[in-house]
Short mmCIF file of N, CA and C in Angstrom, two decimals:
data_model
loop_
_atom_site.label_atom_id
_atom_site.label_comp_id
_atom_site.label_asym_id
_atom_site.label_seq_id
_atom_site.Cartn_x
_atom_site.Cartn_y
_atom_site.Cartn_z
N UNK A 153 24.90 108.83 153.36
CA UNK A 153 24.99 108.40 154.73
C UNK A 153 23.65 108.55 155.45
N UNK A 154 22.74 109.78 154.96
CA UNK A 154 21.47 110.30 155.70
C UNK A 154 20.72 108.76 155.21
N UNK A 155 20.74 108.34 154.34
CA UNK A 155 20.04 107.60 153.67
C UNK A 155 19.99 105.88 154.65
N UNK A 156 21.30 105.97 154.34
CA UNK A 156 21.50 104.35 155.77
C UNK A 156 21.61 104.27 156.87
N UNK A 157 21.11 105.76 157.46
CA UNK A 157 20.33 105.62 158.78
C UNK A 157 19.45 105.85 158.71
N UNK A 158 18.46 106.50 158.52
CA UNK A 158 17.15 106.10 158.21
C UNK A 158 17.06 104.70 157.76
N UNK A 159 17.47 103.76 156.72
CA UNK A 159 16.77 102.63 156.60
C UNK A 159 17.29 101.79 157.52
N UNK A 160 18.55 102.14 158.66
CA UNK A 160 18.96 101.49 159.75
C UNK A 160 18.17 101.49 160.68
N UNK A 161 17.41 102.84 161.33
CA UNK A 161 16.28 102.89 162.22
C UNK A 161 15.39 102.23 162.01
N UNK A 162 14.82 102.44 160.79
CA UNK A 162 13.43 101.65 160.36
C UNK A 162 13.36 100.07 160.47
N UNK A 163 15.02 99.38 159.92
CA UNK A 163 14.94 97.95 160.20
C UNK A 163 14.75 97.81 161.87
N UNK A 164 15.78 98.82 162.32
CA UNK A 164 15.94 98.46 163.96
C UNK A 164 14.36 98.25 164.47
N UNK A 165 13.46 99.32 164.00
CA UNK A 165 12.50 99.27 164.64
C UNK A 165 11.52 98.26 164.63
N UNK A 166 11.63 98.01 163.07
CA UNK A 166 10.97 96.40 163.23
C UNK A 166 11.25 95.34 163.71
N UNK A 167 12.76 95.36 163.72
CA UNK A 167 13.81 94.02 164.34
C UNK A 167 13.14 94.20 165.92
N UNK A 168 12.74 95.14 166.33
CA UNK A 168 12.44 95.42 168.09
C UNK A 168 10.90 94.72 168.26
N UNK A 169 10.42 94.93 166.76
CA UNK A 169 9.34 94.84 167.15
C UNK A 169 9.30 93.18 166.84
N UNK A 170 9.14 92.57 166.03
CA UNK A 170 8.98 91.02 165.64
C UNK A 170 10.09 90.65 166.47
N UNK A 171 11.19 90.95 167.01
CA UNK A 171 11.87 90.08 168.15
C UNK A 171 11.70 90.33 169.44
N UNK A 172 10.82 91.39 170.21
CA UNK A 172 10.60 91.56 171.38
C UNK A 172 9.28 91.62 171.21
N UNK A 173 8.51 92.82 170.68
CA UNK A 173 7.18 93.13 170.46
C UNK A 173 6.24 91.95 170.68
N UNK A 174 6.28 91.09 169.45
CA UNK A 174 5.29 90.18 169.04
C UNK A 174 5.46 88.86 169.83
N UNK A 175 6.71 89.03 170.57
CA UNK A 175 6.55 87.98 171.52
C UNK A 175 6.26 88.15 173.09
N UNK A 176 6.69 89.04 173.53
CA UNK A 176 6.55 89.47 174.72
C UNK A 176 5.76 90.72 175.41
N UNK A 177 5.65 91.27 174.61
CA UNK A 177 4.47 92.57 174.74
C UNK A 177 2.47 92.34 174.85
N UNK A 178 2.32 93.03 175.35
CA UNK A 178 0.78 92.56 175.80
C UNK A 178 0.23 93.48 174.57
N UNK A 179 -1.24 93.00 174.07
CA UNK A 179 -1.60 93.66 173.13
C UNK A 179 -1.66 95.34 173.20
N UNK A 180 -2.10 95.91 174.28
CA UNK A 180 -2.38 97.60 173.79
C UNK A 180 -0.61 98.13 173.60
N UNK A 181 0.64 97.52 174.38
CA UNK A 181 2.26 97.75 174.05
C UNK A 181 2.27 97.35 172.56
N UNK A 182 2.08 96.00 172.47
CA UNK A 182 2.17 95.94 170.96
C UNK A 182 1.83 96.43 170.20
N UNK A 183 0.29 96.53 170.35
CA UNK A 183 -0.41 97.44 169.18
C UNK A 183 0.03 99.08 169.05
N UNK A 184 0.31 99.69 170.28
CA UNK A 184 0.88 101.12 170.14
C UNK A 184 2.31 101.15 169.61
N UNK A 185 2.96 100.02 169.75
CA UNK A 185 4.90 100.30 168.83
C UNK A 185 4.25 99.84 167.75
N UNK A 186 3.35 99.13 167.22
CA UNK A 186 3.00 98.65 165.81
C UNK A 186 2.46 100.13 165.04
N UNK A 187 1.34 100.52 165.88
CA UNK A 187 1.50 101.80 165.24
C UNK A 187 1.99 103.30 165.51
N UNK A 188 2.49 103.46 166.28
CA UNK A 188 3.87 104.55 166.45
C UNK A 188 4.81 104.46 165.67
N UNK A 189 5.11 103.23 165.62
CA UNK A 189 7.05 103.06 165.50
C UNK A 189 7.03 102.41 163.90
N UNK A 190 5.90 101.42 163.66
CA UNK A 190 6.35 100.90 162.25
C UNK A 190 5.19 101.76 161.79
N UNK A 191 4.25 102.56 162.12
CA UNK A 191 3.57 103.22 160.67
C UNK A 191 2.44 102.44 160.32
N UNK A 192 1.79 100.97 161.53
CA UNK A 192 0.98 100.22 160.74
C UNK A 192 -0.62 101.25 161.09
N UNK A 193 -1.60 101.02 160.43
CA UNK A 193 -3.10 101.14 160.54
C UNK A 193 -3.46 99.75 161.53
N UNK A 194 -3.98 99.95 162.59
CA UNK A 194 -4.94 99.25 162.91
C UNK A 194 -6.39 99.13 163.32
N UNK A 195 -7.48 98.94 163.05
CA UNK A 195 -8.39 99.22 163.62
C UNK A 195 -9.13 99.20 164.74
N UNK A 196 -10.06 99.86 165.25
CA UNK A 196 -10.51 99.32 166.91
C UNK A 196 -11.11 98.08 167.11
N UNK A 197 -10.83 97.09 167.80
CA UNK A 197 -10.99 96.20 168.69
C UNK A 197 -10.68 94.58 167.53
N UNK A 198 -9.30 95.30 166.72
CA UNK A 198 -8.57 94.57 166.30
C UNK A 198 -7.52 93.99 166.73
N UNK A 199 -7.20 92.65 166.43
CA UNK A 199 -5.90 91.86 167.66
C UNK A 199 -4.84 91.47 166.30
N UNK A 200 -3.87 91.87 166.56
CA UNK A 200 -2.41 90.64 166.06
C UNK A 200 -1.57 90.43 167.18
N UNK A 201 -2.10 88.75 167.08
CA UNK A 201 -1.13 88.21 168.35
C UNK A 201 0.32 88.25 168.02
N UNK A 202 0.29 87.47 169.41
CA UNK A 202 2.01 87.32 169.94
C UNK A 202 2.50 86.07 168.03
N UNK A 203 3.93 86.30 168.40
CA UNK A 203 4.60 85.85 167.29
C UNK A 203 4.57 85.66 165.71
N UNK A 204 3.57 87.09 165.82
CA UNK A 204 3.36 87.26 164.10
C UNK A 204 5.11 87.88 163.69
N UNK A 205 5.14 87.99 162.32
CA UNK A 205 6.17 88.59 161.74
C UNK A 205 5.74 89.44 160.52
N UNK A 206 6.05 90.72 160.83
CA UNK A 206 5.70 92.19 160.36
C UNK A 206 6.98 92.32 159.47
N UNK A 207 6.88 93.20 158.06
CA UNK A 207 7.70 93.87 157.48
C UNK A 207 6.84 94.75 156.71
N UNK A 208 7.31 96.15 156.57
CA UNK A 208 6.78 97.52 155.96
C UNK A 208 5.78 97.38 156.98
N UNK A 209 5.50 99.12 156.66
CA UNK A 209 4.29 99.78 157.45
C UNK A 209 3.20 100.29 156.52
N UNK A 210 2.96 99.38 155.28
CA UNK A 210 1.80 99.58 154.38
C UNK A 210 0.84 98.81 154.55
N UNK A 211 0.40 98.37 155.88
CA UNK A 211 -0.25 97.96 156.14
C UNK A 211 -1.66 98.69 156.60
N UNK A 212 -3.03 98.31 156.76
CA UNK A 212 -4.21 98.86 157.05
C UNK A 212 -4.92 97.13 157.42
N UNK A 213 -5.45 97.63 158.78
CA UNK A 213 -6.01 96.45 159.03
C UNK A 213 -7.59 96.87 159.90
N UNK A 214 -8.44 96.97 159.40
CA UNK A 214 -9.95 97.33 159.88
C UNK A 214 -9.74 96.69 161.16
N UNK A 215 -11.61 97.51 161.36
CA UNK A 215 -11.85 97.12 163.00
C UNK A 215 -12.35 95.22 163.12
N UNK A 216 -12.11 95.47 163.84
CA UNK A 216 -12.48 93.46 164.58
C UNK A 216 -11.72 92.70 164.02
N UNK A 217 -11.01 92.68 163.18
CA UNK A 217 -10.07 91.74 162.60
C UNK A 217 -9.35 91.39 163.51
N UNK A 218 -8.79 89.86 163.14
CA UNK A 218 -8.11 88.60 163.73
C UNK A 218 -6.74 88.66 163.12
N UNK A 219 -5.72 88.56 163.70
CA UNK A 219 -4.40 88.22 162.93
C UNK A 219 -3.86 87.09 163.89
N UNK A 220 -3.92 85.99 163.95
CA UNK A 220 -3.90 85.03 164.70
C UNK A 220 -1.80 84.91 164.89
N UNK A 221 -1.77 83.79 165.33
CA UNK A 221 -0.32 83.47 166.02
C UNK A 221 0.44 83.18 164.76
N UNK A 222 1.93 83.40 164.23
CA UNK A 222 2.52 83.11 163.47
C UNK A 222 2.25 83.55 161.95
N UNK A 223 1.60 84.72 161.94
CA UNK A 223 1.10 85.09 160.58
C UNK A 223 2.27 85.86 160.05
N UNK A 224 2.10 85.90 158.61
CA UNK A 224 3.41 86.83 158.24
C UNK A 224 2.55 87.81 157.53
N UNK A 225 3.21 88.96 157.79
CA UNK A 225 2.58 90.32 156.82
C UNK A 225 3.16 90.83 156.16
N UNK A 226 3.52 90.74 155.15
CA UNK A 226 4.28 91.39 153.93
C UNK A 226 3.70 92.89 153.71
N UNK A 227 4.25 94.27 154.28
CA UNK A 227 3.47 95.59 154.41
C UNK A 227 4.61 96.56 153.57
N UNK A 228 5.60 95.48 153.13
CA UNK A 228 6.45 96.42 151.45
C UNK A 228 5.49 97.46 150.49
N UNK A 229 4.37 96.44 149.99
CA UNK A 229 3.61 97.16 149.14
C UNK A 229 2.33 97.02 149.98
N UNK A 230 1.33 98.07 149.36
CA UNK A 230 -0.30 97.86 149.99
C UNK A 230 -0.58 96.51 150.60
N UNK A 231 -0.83 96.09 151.72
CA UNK A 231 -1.70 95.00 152.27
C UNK A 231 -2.45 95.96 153.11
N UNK A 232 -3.89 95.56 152.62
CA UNK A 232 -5.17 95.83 152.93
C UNK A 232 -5.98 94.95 153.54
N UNK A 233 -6.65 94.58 154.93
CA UNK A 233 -7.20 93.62 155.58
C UNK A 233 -8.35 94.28 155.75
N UNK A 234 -9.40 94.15 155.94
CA UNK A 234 -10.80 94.59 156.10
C UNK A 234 -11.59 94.36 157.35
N UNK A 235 -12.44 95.03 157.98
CA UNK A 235 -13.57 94.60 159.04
C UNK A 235 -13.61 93.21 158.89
N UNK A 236 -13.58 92.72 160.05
CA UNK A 236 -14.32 91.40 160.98
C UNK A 236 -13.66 90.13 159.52
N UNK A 237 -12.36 90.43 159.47
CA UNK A 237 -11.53 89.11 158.63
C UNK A 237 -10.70 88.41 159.64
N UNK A 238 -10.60 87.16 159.36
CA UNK A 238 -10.14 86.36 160.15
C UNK A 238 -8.69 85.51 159.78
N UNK A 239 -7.68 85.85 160.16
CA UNK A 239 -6.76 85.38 159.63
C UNK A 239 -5.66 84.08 160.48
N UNK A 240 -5.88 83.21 159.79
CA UNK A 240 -5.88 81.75 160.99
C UNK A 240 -4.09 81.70 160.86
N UNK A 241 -3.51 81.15 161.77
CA UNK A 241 -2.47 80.74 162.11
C UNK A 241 -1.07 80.01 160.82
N UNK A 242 0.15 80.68 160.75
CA UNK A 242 0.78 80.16 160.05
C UNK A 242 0.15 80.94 158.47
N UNK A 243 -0.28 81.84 158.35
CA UNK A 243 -0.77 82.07 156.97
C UNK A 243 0.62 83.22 156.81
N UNK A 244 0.39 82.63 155.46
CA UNK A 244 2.04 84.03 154.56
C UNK A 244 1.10 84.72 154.06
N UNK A 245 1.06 86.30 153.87
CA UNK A 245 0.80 87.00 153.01
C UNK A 245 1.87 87.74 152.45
N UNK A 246 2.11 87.52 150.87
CA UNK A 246 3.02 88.14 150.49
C UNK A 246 2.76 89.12 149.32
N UNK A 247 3.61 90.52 149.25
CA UNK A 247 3.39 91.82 148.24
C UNK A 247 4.21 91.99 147.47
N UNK A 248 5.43 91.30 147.49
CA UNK A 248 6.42 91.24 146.70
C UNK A 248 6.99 89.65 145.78
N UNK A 249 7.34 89.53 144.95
CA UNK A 249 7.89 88.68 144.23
C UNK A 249 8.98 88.90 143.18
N UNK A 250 9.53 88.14 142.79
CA UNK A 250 10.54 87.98 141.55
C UNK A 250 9.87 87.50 140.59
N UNK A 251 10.49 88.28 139.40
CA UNK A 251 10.54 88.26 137.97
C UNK A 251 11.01 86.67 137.30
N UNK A 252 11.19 85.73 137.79
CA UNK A 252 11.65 84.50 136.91
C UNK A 252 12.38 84.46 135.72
N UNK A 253 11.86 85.39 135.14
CA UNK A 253 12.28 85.62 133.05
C UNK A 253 13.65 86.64 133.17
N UNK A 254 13.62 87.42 134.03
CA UNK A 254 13.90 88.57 134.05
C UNK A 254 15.63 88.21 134.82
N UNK A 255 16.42 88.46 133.68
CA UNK A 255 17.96 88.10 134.01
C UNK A 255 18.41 89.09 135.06
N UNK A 256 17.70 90.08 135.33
CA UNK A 256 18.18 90.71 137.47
C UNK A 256 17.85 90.46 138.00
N UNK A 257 17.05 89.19 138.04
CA UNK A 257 15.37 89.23 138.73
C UNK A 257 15.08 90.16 139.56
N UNK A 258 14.42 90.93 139.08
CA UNK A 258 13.82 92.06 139.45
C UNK A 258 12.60 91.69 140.18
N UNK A 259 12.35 92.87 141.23
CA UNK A 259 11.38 92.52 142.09
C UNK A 259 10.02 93.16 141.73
N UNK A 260 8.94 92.10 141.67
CA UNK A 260 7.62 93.02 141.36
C UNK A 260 6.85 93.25 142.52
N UNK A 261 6.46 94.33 142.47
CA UNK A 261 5.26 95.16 143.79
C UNK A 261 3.93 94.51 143.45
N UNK A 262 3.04 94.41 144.54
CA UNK A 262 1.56 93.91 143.41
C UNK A 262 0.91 94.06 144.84
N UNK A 263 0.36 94.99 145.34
CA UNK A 263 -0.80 95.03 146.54
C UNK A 263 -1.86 93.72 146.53
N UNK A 264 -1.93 93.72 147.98
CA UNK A 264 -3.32 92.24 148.20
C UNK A 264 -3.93 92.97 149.05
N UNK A 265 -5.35 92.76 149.29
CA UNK A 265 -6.34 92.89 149.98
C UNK A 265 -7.56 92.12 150.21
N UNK A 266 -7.83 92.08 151.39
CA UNK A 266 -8.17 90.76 151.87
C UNK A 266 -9.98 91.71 152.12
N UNK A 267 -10.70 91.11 151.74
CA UNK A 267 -11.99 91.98 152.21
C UNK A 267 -12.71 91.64 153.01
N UNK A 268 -13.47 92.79 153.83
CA UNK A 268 -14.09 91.82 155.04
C UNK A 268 -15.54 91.07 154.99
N UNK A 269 -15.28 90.25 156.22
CA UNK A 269 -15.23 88.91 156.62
C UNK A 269 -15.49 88.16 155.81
N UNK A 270 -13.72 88.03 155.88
CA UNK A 270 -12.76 86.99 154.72
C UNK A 270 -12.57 86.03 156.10
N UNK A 271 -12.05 84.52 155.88
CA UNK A 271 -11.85 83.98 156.56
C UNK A 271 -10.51 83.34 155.80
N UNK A 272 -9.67 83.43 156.34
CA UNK A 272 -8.43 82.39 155.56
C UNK A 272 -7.81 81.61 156.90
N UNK A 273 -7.70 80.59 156.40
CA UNK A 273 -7.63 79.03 156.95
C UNK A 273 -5.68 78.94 157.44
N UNK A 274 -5.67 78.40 157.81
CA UNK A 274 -4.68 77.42 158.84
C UNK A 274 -3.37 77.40 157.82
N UNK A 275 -2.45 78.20 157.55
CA UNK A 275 -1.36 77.91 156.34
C UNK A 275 -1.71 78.04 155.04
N UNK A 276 -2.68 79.07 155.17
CA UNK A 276 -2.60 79.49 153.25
C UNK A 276 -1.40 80.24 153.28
N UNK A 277 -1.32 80.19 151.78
CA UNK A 277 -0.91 81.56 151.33
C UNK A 277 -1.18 82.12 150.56
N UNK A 278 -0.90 83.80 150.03
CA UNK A 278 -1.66 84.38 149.28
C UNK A 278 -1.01 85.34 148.71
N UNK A 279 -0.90 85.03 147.33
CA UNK A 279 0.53 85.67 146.54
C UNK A 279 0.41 87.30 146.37
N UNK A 280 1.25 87.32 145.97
CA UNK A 280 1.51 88.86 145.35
C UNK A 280 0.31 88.91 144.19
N UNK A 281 -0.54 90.75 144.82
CA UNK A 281 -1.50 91.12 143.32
C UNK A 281 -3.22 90.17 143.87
N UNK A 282 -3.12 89.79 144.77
CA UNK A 282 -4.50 88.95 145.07
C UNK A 282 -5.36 89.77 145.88
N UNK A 283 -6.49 89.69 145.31
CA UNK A 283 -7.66 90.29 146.35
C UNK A 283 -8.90 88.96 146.49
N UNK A 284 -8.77 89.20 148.11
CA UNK A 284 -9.79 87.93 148.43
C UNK A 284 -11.11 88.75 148.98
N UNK A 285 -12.10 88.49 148.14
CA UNK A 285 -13.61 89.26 148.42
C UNK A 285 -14.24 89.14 149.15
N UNK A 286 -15.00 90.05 149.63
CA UNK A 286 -15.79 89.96 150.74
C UNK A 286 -16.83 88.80 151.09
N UNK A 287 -16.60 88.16 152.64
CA UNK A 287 -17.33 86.80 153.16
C UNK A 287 -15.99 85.84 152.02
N UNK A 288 -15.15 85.25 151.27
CA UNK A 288 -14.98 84.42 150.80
C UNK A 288 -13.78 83.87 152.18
N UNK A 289 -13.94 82.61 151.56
CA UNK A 289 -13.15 81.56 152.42
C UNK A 289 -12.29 80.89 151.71
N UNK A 290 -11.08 81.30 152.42
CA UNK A 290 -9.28 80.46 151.87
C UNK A 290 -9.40 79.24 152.90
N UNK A 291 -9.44 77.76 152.43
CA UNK A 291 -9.19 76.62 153.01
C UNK A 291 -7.71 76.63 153.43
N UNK A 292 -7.40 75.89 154.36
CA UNK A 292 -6.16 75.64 155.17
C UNK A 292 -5.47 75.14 154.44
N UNK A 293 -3.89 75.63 154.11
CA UNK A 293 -3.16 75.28 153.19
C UNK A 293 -3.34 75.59 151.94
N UNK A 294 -4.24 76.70 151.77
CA UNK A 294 -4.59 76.51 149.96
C UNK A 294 -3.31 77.88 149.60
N UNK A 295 -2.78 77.34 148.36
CA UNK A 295 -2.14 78.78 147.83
C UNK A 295 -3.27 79.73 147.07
N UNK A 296 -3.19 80.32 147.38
CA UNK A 296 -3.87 81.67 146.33
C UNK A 296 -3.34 82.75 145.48
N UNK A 297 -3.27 82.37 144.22
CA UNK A 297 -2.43 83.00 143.49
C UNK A 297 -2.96 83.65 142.42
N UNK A 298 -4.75 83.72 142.47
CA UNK A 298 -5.65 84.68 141.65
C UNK A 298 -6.32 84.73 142.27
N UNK A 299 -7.39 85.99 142.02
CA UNK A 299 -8.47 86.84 142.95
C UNK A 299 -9.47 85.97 143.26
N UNK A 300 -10.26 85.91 144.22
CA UNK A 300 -11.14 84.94 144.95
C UNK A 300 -12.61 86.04 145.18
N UNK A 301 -13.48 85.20 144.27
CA UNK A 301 -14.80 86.62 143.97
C UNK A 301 -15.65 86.30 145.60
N UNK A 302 -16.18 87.41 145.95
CA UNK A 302 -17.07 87.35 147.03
C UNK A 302 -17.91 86.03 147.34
N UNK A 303 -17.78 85.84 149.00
CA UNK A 303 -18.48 84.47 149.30
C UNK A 303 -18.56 83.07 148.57
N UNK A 304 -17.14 82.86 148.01
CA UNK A 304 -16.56 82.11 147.43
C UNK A 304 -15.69 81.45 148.10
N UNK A 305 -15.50 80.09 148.51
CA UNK A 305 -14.96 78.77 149.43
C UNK A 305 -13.67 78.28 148.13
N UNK A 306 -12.54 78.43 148.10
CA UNK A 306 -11.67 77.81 147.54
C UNK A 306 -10.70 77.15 148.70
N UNK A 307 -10.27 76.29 148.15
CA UNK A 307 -9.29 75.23 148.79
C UNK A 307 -8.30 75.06 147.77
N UNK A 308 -7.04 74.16 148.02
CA UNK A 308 -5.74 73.35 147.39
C UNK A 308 -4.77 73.94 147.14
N UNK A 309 -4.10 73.51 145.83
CA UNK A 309 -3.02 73.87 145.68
C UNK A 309 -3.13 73.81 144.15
N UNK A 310 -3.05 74.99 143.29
CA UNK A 310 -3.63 75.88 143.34
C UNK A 310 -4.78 76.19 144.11
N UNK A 311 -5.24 77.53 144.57
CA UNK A 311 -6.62 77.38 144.97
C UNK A 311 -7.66 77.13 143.78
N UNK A 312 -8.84 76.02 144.34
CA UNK A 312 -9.87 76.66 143.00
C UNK A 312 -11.07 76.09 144.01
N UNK A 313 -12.10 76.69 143.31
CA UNK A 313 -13.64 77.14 143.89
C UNK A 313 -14.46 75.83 144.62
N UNK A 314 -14.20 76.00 145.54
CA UNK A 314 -14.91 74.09 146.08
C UNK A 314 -16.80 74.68 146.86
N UNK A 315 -16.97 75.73 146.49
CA UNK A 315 -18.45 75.97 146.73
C UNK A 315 -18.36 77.76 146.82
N UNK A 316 -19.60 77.57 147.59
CA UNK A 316 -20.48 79.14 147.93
C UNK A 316 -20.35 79.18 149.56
N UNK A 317 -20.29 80.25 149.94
CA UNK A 317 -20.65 80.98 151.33
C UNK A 317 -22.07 81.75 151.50
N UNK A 318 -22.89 81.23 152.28
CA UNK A 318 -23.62 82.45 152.74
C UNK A 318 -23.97 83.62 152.58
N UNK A 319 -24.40 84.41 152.34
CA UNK A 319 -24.12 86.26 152.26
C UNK A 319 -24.78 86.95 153.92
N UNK A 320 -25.75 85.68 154.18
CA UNK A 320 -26.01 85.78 155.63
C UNK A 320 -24.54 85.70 156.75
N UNK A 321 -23.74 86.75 156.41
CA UNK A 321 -22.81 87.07 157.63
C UNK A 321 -23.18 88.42 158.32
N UNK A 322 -23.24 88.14 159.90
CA UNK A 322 -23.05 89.32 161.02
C UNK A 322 -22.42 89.37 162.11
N UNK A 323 -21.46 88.39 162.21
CA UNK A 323 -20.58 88.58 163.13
C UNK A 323 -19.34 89.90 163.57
N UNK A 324 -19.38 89.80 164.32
CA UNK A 324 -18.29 90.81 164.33
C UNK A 324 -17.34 89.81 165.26
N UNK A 325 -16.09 89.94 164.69
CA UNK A 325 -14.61 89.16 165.11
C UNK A 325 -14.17 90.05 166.43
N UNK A 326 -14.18 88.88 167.55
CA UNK A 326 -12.98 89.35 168.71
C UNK A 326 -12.34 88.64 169.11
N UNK A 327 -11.17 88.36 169.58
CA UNK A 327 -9.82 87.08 169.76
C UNK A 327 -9.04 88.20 170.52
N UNK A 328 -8.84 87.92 171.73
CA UNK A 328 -7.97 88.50 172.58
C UNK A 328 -7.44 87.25 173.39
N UNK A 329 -6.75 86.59 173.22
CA UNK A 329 -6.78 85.24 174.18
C UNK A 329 -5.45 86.04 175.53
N UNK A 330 -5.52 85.13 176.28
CA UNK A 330 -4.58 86.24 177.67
C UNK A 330 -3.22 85.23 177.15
N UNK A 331 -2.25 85.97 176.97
CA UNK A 331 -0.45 85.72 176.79
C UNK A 331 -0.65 85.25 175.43
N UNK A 332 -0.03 84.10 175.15
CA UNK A 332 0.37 83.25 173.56
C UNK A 332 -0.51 81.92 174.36
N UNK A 333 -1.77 82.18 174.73
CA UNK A 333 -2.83 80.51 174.57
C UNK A 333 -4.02 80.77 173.47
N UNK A 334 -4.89 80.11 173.72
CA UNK A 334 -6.37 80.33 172.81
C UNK A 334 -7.26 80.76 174.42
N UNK A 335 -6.94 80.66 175.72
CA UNK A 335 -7.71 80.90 176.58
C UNK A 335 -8.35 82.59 176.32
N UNK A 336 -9.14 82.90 176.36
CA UNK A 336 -10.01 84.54 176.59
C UNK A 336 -10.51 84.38 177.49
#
């Protein structure tokens, strides 16, 4: 019984948070139930906007990072986000998957980490077990379903390598826009 309240609180608390939190809460409310109540890491003068959708609190997300509108965070197993990464709108990140072969289908764990300033594009996604390297760039819509080496530009479906990035990066990421606009 101890057991299914505790995992009753813990859903409640996320259910509060992705159904009130992430829509209606101003960032320093949000960001303090994000990390009070679900357990996430965030870093300083890091933003996840309004209408993302959060699950687990294995999350770690460095300083200046972007988590733009409608992102999903899969925080079951390790997700790791890094300094000054940019994470564009509509992107899935996922830590968990099914077994296919496997007659329970059983669920596999596989941590992702995204390194910083990573830039991922407009509706990727990025499977279970992936690490995207530091400066590399996920094109909009690309799946990513193997590791992406530093300052490396992949696009499609599968992703695969459509050039080089720079190593000349110094930006540091800030996105605070006022309510659910792009206005700052």
């Amino acid at each position: 019984m101890l057991n299914y309240i505790g995992r009753f609180r813990r859903a409640l608390g996320f259910y509060i948070a992705n159904s009130v939190m992430m829509h209606f809460a101003p960032y320093v409310v949000r960001h303090y139930y994000l990390r009070t109540v679900c357990g996430i890491t965030i870093g300083h003068k890091s933003s996840i906007a309004q209408r993302c959708f959060i699950t687990g609190s294995k999350i770690v997300i460095g300083s200046n990072s972007v988590i733009n509108r409608y992102v999903y965070l899969d925080g079951r197993v390790q997700l790791y986000i890094g300094n000054n990464v940019n994470v564009s709108h509509y992107t899935l990140i996922h830590t968990l998957t099914h077994d296919p072969q496997n007659r329970d289908f059983i669920c596999l764990e596989k941590p992702v980490a995204i390194m910083d300033h990573a830039w991922i594009g407009a509706r990727a996604i990025i499977l279970p077990g992936v690490t995207i390297g530091e400066g590399a760039v996920v094109g909009a819509g690309a799946v990513v379903s193997r590791d992406v080496a530093p300052y490396t530009i992949v696009a499609g479906n599968p992703a695969v390598v459509v050039g080089k990035r720079s190593r000349d990066i110094a930006y540091r990421s800030s996105y605070f826009p006022f309510f659910d606009t792009d206005i700052q």
